[in-house]
PDB file of C-alpha atoms and ligand atoms in Angstrom:
ATOM      1  CA  UNK A   1     -28.625  14.394   0.137  1.00 48.00           C
ATOM      2  CA  UNK A   2     -26.281  16.631  -1.905  1.00 53.00           C
ATOM      3  CA  UNK A   3     -24.495  17.603   1.067  1.00 53.00           C
ATOM      4  CA  UNK A   4     -23.870  14.210   2.222  1.00 53.00           C
ATOM      5  CA  UNK A   5     -22.870  13.006  -1.293  1.00 50.00           C
ATOM      6  CA  UNK A   6     -20.155  15.791  -1.067  1.00 50.00           C
ATOM      7  CA  UNK A   7     -19.011  14.595   2.279  1.00 47.00           C
ATOM      8  CA  UNK A   8     -18.775  10.971   1.338  1.00 45.00           C
ATOM      9  CA  UNK A   9     -16.725  12.102  -1.883  1.00 48.00           C
ATOM     10  CA  UNK A  10     -14.375  14.119   0.282  1.00 46.00           C
ATOM     11  CA  UNK A  11     -13.520  11.419   2.569  1.00 45.00           C
ATOM     12  CA  UNK A  12     -12.906   8.733   0.201  1.00 56.00           C
ATOM     13  CA  UNK A  13      -9.421   8.099  -1.143  1.00 61.00           C
ATOM     14  CA  UNK A  14      -7.584   9.298   1.624  1.00 91.00           C
ATOM     15  CA  UNK A  15      -4.693   7.051   2.220  1.00 97.00           C
ATOM     16  CA  UNK A  16      -1.756   7.078   0.360  1.00 98.00           C
ATOM     17  CA  UNK A  17       1.156   4.455   0.308  1.00 98.00           C
ATOM     18  CA  UNK A  18       4.692   5.061  -0.803  1.00 98.00           C
ATOM     19  CA  UNK A  19       7.207   3.137  -2.241  1.00 98.00           C
ATOM     20  CA  UNK A  20      10.768   4.397  -0.945  1.00 98.00           C
ATOM     21  CA  UNK A  21      13.723   3.996  -3.159  1.00 98.00           C
ATOM     22  CA  UNK A  22      13.244   6.304  -6.333  1.00 98.00           C
ATOM     23  CA  UNK A  23      10.150   7.505  -4.986  1.00 98.00           C
ATOM     24  CA  UNK A  24      10.794   9.720  -1.625  1.00 98.00           C
ATOM     25  CA  UNK A  25      14.081   9.161  -1.455  1.00 98.00           C
ATOM     26  CA  UNK A  26      17.145   9.168  -4.118  1.00 98.00           C
ATOM     27  CA  UNK A  27      19.178   6.219  -2.421  1.00 98.00           C
ATOM     28  CA  UNK A  28      21.008   5.090  -5.710  1.00 98.00           C
ATOM     29  CA  UNK A  29      24.359   6.403  -5.010  1.00 98.00           C
ATOM     30  CA  UNK A  30      24.577   4.494  -1.301  1.00 98.00           C
ATOM     31  CA  UNK A  31      23.229   1.281  -2.756  1.00 98.00           C
ATOM     32  CA  UNK A  32      25.476   1.377  -5.653  1.00 98.00           C
ATOM     33  CA  UNK A  33      28.678   2.217  -3.338  1.00 98.00           C
ATOM     34  CA  UNK A  34      27.587  -0.486  -0.982  1.00 98.00           C
ATOM     35  CA  UNK A  35      26.738  -3.038  -3.459  1.00 98.00           C
ATOM     36  CA  UNK A  36      29.898  -2.703  -5.491  1.00 98.00           C
ATOM     37  CA  UNK A  37      32.095  -2.582  -2.010  1.00 98.00           C
ATOM     38  CA  UNK A  38      30.418  -6.346  -1.831  1.00 98.00           C
ATOM     39  CA  UNK A  39      31.175  -7.099  -5.429  1.00 98.00           C
ATOM     40  CA  UNK A  40      34.912  -6.014  -5.031  1.00 98.00           C
ATOM     41  CA  UNK A  41      35.198  -7.877  -1.790  1.00 98.00           C
ATOM     42  CA  UNK A  42      34.224 -11.153  -3.446  1.00 98.00           C
ATOM     43  CA  UNK A  43      36.776 -10.504  -6.360  1.00 98.00           C
ATOM     44  CA  UNK A  44      33.989  -9.179  -9.111  1.00 98.00           C
ATOM     45  CA  UNK A  45      34.207  -5.978 -11.099  1.00 97.00           C
ATOM     46  CA  UNK A  46      32.093  -2.857  -9.770  1.00 98.00           C
ATOM     47  CA  UNK A  47      29.159  -1.943 -11.875  1.00 98.00           C
ATOM     48  CA  UNK A  48      28.377   1.623 -13.162  1.00 98.00           C
ATOM     49  CA  UNK A  49      26.230   3.440 -10.568  1.00 98.00           C
ATOM     50  CA  UNK A  50      23.744   4.162 -13.363  1.00 98.00           C
ATOM     51  CA  UNK A  51      22.994   0.485 -13.877  1.00 98.00           C
ATOM     52  CA  UNK A  52      21.680   0.129 -10.651  1.00 98.00           C
ATOM     53  CA  UNK A  53      18.318   1.910 -11.658  1.00 98.00           C
ATOM     54  CA  UNK A  54      17.597  -1.468 -13.045  1.00 98.00           C
ATOM     55  CA  UNK A  55      19.221  -4.037 -10.749  1.00 98.00           C
ATOM     56  CA  UNK A  56      17.270  -2.207  -7.780  1.00 98.00           C
ATOM     57  CA  UNK A  57      13.617  -2.749  -7.126  1.00 97.00           C
ATOM     58  CA  UNK A  58      13.184  -6.410  -5.758  1.00 97.00           C
ATOM     59  CA  UNK A  59      14.977  -6.807  -2.499  1.00 97.00           C
ATOM     60  CA  UNK A  60      18.623  -7.155  -1.760  1.00 98.00           C
ATOM     61  CA  UNK A  61      19.114 -10.859  -2.935  1.00 98.00           C
ATOM     62  CA  UNK A  62      17.414  -9.955  -6.228  1.00 98.00           C
ATOM     63  CA  UNK A  63      19.579  -6.897  -6.501  1.00 98.00           C
ATOM     64  CA  UNK A  64      22.601  -9.349  -6.615  1.00 98.00           C
ATOM     65  CA  UNK A  65      20.732 -12.084  -8.967  1.00 98.00           C
ATOM     66  CA  UNK A  66      20.172  -9.225 -11.477  1.00 98.00           C
ATOM     67  CA  UNK A  67      23.915  -7.999 -11.197  1.00 98.00           C
ATOM     68  CA  UNK A  68      25.133 -11.591 -12.103  1.00 98.00           C
ATOM     69  CA  UNK A  69      22.326 -11.932 -14.795  1.00 97.00           C
ATOM     70  CA  UNK A  70      24.888 -12.686 -17.439  1.00 96.00           C
ATOM     71  CA  UNK A  71      27.194 -14.383 -14.946  1.00 95.00           C
ATOM     72  CA  UNK A  72      25.059 -16.682 -12.665  1.00 96.00           C
ATOM     73  CA  UNK A  73      26.550 -17.410  -9.241  1.00 98.00           C
ATOM     74  CA  UNK A  74      25.856 -19.921  -6.569  1.00 98.00           C
ATOM     75  CA  UNK A  75      23.383 -19.112  -4.011  1.00 98.00           C
ATOM     76  CA  UNK A  76      26.120 -19.327  -1.382  1.00 98.00           C
ATOM     77  CA  UNK A  77      27.870 -16.392  -3.105  1.00 98.00           C
ATOM     78  CA  UNK A  78      24.966 -14.296  -3.478  1.00 98.00           C
ATOM     79  CA  UNK A  79      24.109 -14.638   0.476  1.00 98.00           C
ATOM     80  CA  UNK A  80      27.494 -13.700   0.813  1.00 98.00           C
ATOM     81  CA  UNK A  81      27.370 -10.618  -1.285  1.00 98.00           C
ATOM     82  CA  UNK A  82      23.961  -9.770   0.707  1.00 98.00           C
ATOM     83  CA  UNK A  83      25.995  -9.960   3.838  1.00 98.00           C
ATOM     84  CA  UNK A  84      28.636  -7.612   2.834  1.00 98.00           C
ATOM     85  CA  UNK A  85      26.261  -5.236   1.329  1.00 98.00           C
ATOM     86  CA  UNK A  86      24.053  -5.251   4.444  1.00 98.00           C
ATOM     87  CA  UNK A  87      26.888  -4.463   6.811  1.00 98.00           C
ATOM     88  CA  UNK A  88      28.428  -1.700   4.493  1.00 98.00           C
ATOM     89  CA  UNK A  89      25.107  -0.228   3.943  1.00 98.00           C
ATOM     90  CA  UNK A  90      24.347   0.298   7.838  1.00 98.00           C
ATOM     91  CA  UNK A  91      27.163   2.927   7.819  1.00 98.00           C
ATOM     92  CA  UNK A  92      26.863   3.859   4.111  1.00 98.00           C
ATOM     93  CA  UNK A  93      23.084   4.809   3.618  1.00 98.00           C
ATOM     94  CA  UNK A  94      23.025   8.487   4.828  1.00 98.00           C
ATOM     95  CA  UNK A  95      26.183   9.362   2.951  1.00 98.00           C
ATOM     96  CA  UNK A  96      24.521  10.595  -0.282  1.00 98.00           C
ATOM     97  CA  UNK A  97      20.948   9.922  -0.090  1.00 98.00           C
ATOM     98  CA  UNK A  98      18.367  12.827  -0.209  1.00 98.00           C
ATOM     99  CA  UNK A  99      14.851  13.467  -0.609  1.00 98.00           C
ATOM    100  CA  UNK A 100      13.737  14.174  -4.078  1.00 98.00           C
ATOM    101  CA  UNK A 101      13.058  17.971  -4.741  1.00 98.00           C
ATOM    102  CA  UNK A 102       9.547  18.545  -4.055  1.00 98.00           C
ATOM    103  CA  UNK A 103       8.883  15.621  -1.575  1.00 98.00           C
ATOM    104  CA  UNK A 104       9.108  17.424   1.490  1.00 98.00           C
ATOM    105  CA  UNK A 105       6.248  19.875   0.215  1.00 98.00           C
ATOM    106  CA  UNK A 106       3.966  17.133  -1.080  1.00 98.00           C
ATOM    107  CA  UNK A 107       4.065  15.222   2.252  1.00 98.00           C
ATOM    108  CA  UNK A 108       3.300  18.216   3.767  1.00 98.00           C
ATOM    109  CA  UNK A 109       0.423  19.182   1.726  1.00 97.00           C
ATOM    110  CA  UNK A 110      -0.821  15.523   1.841  1.00 97.00           C
ATOM    111  CA  UNK A 111      -0.663  15.599   5.680  1.00 95.00           C
ATOM    112  CA  UNK A 112      -2.505  18.753   5.602  1.00 94.00           C
ATOM    113  CA  UNK A 113      -4.986  17.548   3.476  1.00 93.00           C
ATOM    114  CA  UNK A 114      -5.734  15.032   5.781  1.00 94.00           C
ATOM    115  CA  UNK A 115      -4.356  11.901   4.119  1.00 96.00           C
ATOM    116  CA  UNK A 116      -2.966   8.893   6.015  1.00 97.00           C
ATOM    117  CA  UNK A 117       0.287   7.922   4.793  1.00 98.00           C
ATOM    118  CA  UNK A 118       2.270   4.686   4.869  1.00 98.00           C
ATOM    119  CA  UNK A 119       5.403   3.286   3.386  1.00 98.00           C
ATOM    120  CA  UNK A 120       5.939  -0.012   1.738  1.00 99.00           C
ATOM    121  CA  UNK A 121       9.368  -0.829   0.315  1.00 98.00           C
ATOM    122  CA  UNK A 122      11.265  -4.067  -0.811  1.00 98.00           C
ATOM    123  CA  UNK A 123      14.575  -2.915   1.030  1.00 98.00           C
ATOM    124  CA  UNK A 124      14.864  -4.710   4.067  1.00 98.00           C
ATOM    125  CA  UNK A 125      12.485  -3.850   7.017  1.00 98.00           C
ATOM    126  CA  UNK A 126      15.390  -2.464   9.167  1.00 98.00           C
ATOM    127  CA  UNK A 127      16.790  -0.226   6.447  1.00 98.00           C
ATOM    128  CA  UNK A 128      13.365   0.847   5.520  1.00 98.00           C
ATOM    129  CA  UNK A 129      12.612   2.021   9.320  1.00 98.00           C
ATOM    130  CA  UNK A 130      16.446   3.487   9.399  1.00 98.00           C
ATOM    131  CA  UNK A 131      15.842   5.620   6.408  1.00 98.00           C
ATOM    132  CA  UNK A 132      12.379   6.931   7.502  1.00 98.00           C
ATOM    133  CA  UNK A 133      13.917   7.629  10.884  1.00 98.00           C
ATOM    134  CA  UNK A 134      16.781   9.371   9.225  1.00 98.00           C
ATOM    135  CA  UNK A 135      14.938  11.463   6.428  1.00 98.00           C
ATOM    136  CA  UNK A 136      10.953  11.463   6.712  1.00 98.00           C
ATOM    137  CA  UNK A 137      10.711  11.595  10.900  1.00 98.00           C
ATOM    138  CA  UNK A 138       8.773  15.144  10.469  1.00 97.00           C
ATOM    139  CA  UNK A 139       5.911  13.613   8.614  1.00 98.00           C
ATOM    140  CA  UNK A 140       3.456  11.101  10.257  1.00 97.00           C
ATOM    141  CA  UNK A 141       3.500   7.715   8.610  1.00 98.00           C
ATOM    142  CA  UNK A 142       1.009   5.225  10.110  1.00 98.00           C
ATOM    143  CA  UNK A 143       2.779   2.424   8.956  1.00 98.00           C
ATOM    144  CA  UNK A 144       6.507   1.746   7.548  1.00 98.00           C
ATOM    145  CA  UNK A 145       7.204  -1.615   6.172  1.00 98.00           C
ATOM    146  CA  UNK A 146      10.126  -3.000   4.432  1.00 98.00           C
ATOM    147  CA  UNK A 147      10.691  -6.880   3.516  1.00 98.00           C
ATOM    148  CA  UNK A 148      10.025  -8.609   6.753  1.00 98.00           C
ATOM    149  CA  UNK A 149      10.279 -12.450   7.436  1.00 97.00           C
ATOM    150  CA  UNK A 150       7.587 -14.562   6.364  1.00 98.00           C
ATOM    151  CA  UNK A 151       5.844 -11.806   4.139  1.00 98.00           C
ATOM    152  CA  UNK A 152       6.211 -12.159   0.478  1.00 98.00           C
ATOM    153  CA  UNK A 153       7.885  -8.794  -1.358  1.00 98.00           C
ATOM    154  CA  UNK A 154       6.477  -6.725  -3.865  1.00 98.00           C
ATOM    155  CA  UNK A 155       4.840  -7.200  -6.229  1.00 98.00           C
ATOM    156  CA  UNK A 156       2.950  -9.725  -4.174  1.00 98.00           C
ATOM    157  CA  UNK A 157       0.071  -7.442  -2.762  1.00 98.00           C
ATOM    158  CA  UNK A 158       0.159  -9.105   0.861  1.00 98.00           C
ATOM    159  CA  UNK A 159       1.888  -6.134   2.555  1.00 98.00           C
ATOM    160  CA  UNK A 160      -0.191  -3.881   0.714  1.00 98.00           C
ATOM    161  CA  UNK A 161      -3.346  -5.329   2.025  1.00 98.00           C
ATOM    162  CA  UNK A 162      -2.257  -5.734   5.308  1.00 98.00           C
ATOM    163  CA  UNK A 163      -1.473  -1.710   5.242  1.00 98.00           C
ATOM    164  CA  UNK A 164      -5.294  -1.436   4.270  1.00 97.00           C
ATOM    165  CA  UNK A 165      -6.366  -3.694   7.148  1.00 97.00           C
ATOM    166  CA  UNK A 166      -4.421  -1.892   9.789  1.00 97.00           C
ATOM    167  CA  UNK A 167      -5.674   1.492   8.065  1.00 96.00           C
ATOM    168  CA  UNK A 168      -9.165   0.405   8.015  1.00 94.00           C
ATOM    169  CA  UNK A 169      -9.432   1.206   4.362  1.00 95.00           C
ATOM    170  CA  UNK A 170     -10.558  -0.468   1.076  1.00 95.00           C
ATOM    171  CA  UNK A 171      -7.635  -1.095  -1.276  1.00 97.00           C
ATOM    172  CA  UNK A 172      -9.672   0.812  -3.847  1.00 96.00           C
ATOM    173  CA  UNK A 173      -9.635   4.039  -1.858  1.00 94.00           C
ATOM    174  CA  UNK A 174      -6.040   3.888  -1.562  1.00 97.00           C
ATOM    175  CA  UNK A 175      -3.352   5.546  -4.003  1.00 97.00           C
ATOM    176  CA  UNK A 176      -0.073   3.601  -4.250  1.00 98.00           C
ATOM    177  CA  UNK A 177       2.869   6.121  -5.488  1.00 98.00           C
ATOM    178  CA  UNK A 178       5.917   4.142  -6.820  1.00 98.00           C
ATOM    179  CA  UNK A 179       8.489   4.578  -9.800  1.00 98.00           C
ATOM    180  CA  UNK A 180       8.849   0.950 -11.157  1.00 98.00           C
ATOM    181  CA  UNK A 181       6.872  -1.769 -12.679  1.00 98.00           C
ATOM    182  CA  UNK A 182       7.168  -3.688  -9.322  1.00 98.00           C
ATOM    183  CA  UNK A 183       5.375  -0.813  -7.715  1.00 98.00           C
ATOM    184  CA  UNK A 184       2.709  -0.569 -10.377  1.00 98.00           C
ATOM    185  CA  UNK A 185       1.954  -4.304 -10.368  1.00 98.00           C
ATOM    186  CA  UNK A 186       1.852  -4.346  -6.477  1.00 98.00           C
ATOM    187  CA  UNK A 187      -0.863  -1.347  -6.593  1.00 98.00           C
ATOM    188  CA  UNK A 188      -2.835  -3.268  -9.393  1.00 98.00           C
ATOM    189  CA  UNK A 189      -2.685  -6.750  -7.697  1.00 98.00           C
ATOM    190  CA  UNK A 190      -3.997  -4.905  -4.208  1.00 98.00           C
ATOM    191  CA  UNK A 191      -6.764  -3.190  -6.129  1.00 98.00           C
ATOM    192  CA  UNK A 192      -5.293   0.282  -5.177  1.00 98.00           C
ATOM    193  CA  UNK A 193      -4.668   3.130  -7.696  1.00 98.00           C
ATOM    194  CA  UNK A 194      -1.255   3.332  -9.292  1.00 98.00           C
ATOM    195  CA  UNK A 195       0.412   6.396  -9.492  1.00 98.00           C
ATOM    196  CA  UNK A 196       3.680   6.277 -11.476  1.00 98.00           C
ATOM    197  CA  UNK A 197       6.306   8.881 -10.356  1.00 98.00           C
ATOM    198  CA  UNK A 198       8.559   9.560 -13.159  1.00 98.00           C
ATOM    199  CA  UNK A 199      11.311  11.457 -11.137  1.00 98.00           C
ATOM    200  CA  UNK A 200      12.781   8.169  -9.973  1.00 98.00           C
ATOM    201  CA  UNK A 201      14.503   5.008 -11.266  1.00 98.00           C
ATOM    202  CA  UNK A 202      12.726   3.902 -14.285  1.00 98.00           C
ATOM    203  CA  UNK A 203      10.893   5.440 -17.273  1.00 97.00           C
ATOM    204  CA  UNK A 204       7.490   6.427 -18.635  1.00 98.00           C
ATOM    205  CA  UNK A 205       7.125   3.309 -20.960  1.00 98.00           C
ATOM    206  CA  UNK A 206       7.879   0.752 -18.266  1.00 98.00           C
ATOM    207  CA  UNK A 207       5.434   2.468 -15.681  1.00 98.00           C
ATOM    208  CA  UNK A 208       2.702   2.876 -18.474  1.00 98.00           C
ATOM    209  CA  UNK A 209       3.052  -0.839 -19.703  1.00 98.00           C
ATOM    210  CA  UNK A 210       2.610  -1.915 -16.138  1.00 98.00           C
ATOM    211  CA  UNK A 211      -0.550  -0.225 -15.445  1.00 98.00           C
ATOM    212  CA  UNK A 212       0.057   3.171 -14.151  1.00 98.00           C
ATOM    213  CA  UNK A 213      -3.281   4.929 -13.885  1.00 98.00           C
ATOM    214  CA  UNK A 214      -1.567   8.499 -13.450  1.00 98.00           C
ATOM    215  CA  UNK A 215       1.710   9.372 -14.180  1.00 98.00           C
ATOM    216  CA  UNK A 216       3.507  12.168 -12.378  1.00 98.00           C
ATOM    217  CA  UNK A 217       6.403  13.980 -13.744  1.00 98.00           C
ATOM    218  CA  UNK A 218       7.062  15.719 -10.305  1.00 98.00           C
ATOM    219  CA  UNK A 219       5.440  15.670  -6.667  1.00 98.00           C
ATOM    220  CA  UNK A 220       3.875  19.051  -7.470  1.00 98.00           C
ATOM    221  CA  UNK A 221       1.955  17.099  -9.982  1.00 98.00           C
ATOM    222  CA  UNK A 222       1.046  14.756  -7.010  1.00 98.00           C
ATOM    223  CA  UNK A 223      -0.206  17.892  -5.290  1.00 98.00           C
ATOM    224  CA  UNK A 224      -2.281  18.995  -8.347  1.00 97.00           C
ATOM    225  CA  UNK A 225      -3.956  15.653  -8.829  1.00 97.00           C
ATOM    226  CA  UNK A 226      -4.582  14.939  -5.122  1.00 95.00           C
ATOM    227  CA  UNK A 227      -6.048  18.351  -4.325  1.00 92.00           C
ATOM    228  CA  UNK A 228      -9.360  17.576  -6.344  1.00 76.00           C
ATOM    229  CA  UNK A 229      -9.923  14.287  -3.979  1.00 72.00           C
TER     230      UNK A 229
HETATM  231  O1  PGA R 301      15.674  -2.025  -2.181  1.00 85.03           O
HETATM  232  C1  PGA R 301      14.700  -2.477  -3.354  1.00 85.03           C
HETATM  233  O2  PGA R 301      14.725  -3.469  -3.829  1.00 85.03           O
HETATM  234  C2  PGA R 301      13.621  -1.581  -3.568  1.00 85.03           C
HETATM  235  O3  PGA R 301      13.225  -0.771  -2.376  1.00 85.03           O
HETATM  236  P1  PGA R 301      11.672   0.120  -3.122  1.00 85.03           P
HETATM  237  O4  PGA R 301      10.836  -1.083  -2.982  1.00 85.03           O
HETATM  238  O5  PGA R 301      11.961   1.046  -1.893  1.00 85.03           O
HETATM  239  O6  PGA R 301      12.063   0.874  -4.268  1.00 85.03           O
END
């Protein structure tokens, strides 16, 4: 009986879903450069790169809505900015983007440990897949989802729950690692275990306030936490 119980424990919670921007990849510079290109092309002022930490997180349309928060623009202008951003980012996305320190070791460890891994991002689906191919192809990700036509973006839990179905796992047996309140809300709404990555775009207070179950300062701390599982 004891051995069986141990076996069940070892096989629980073996799925981890990752956010992309600010969690696996430091994409801030390239996003800021492409968004500033769009702003300048439309006659607006460029924004400081560091401000993009707070503009990013809810998809490209919302990125520009956030930039224009104090100077709201017509939907048509935002659509134009999105179009300019997307065509620029296609060439820009790999210029400055890097894996965060320790991410490579973490992914190798989790894979070796038998975790199934997935990515769920609010980046457009095509860019999410482009980034995964460029930077993460040496690891196996069972599912890679960005924002897809007809599927509500995070913090709506639909896509997270779809990943659970595809991987035949209950949400409560999944970890979700992300760096913004959107990720913590997504994890909690889906019923997953919310892991807050403190090396990304936002701070500890935000992640705590929005329901991080564990806060991790580095990818090595993720290894330590999930070693016990
Ligand atoms: O590009 C965004 O808006 C956010 O992307 P993320 O969900 O991977 O953080």
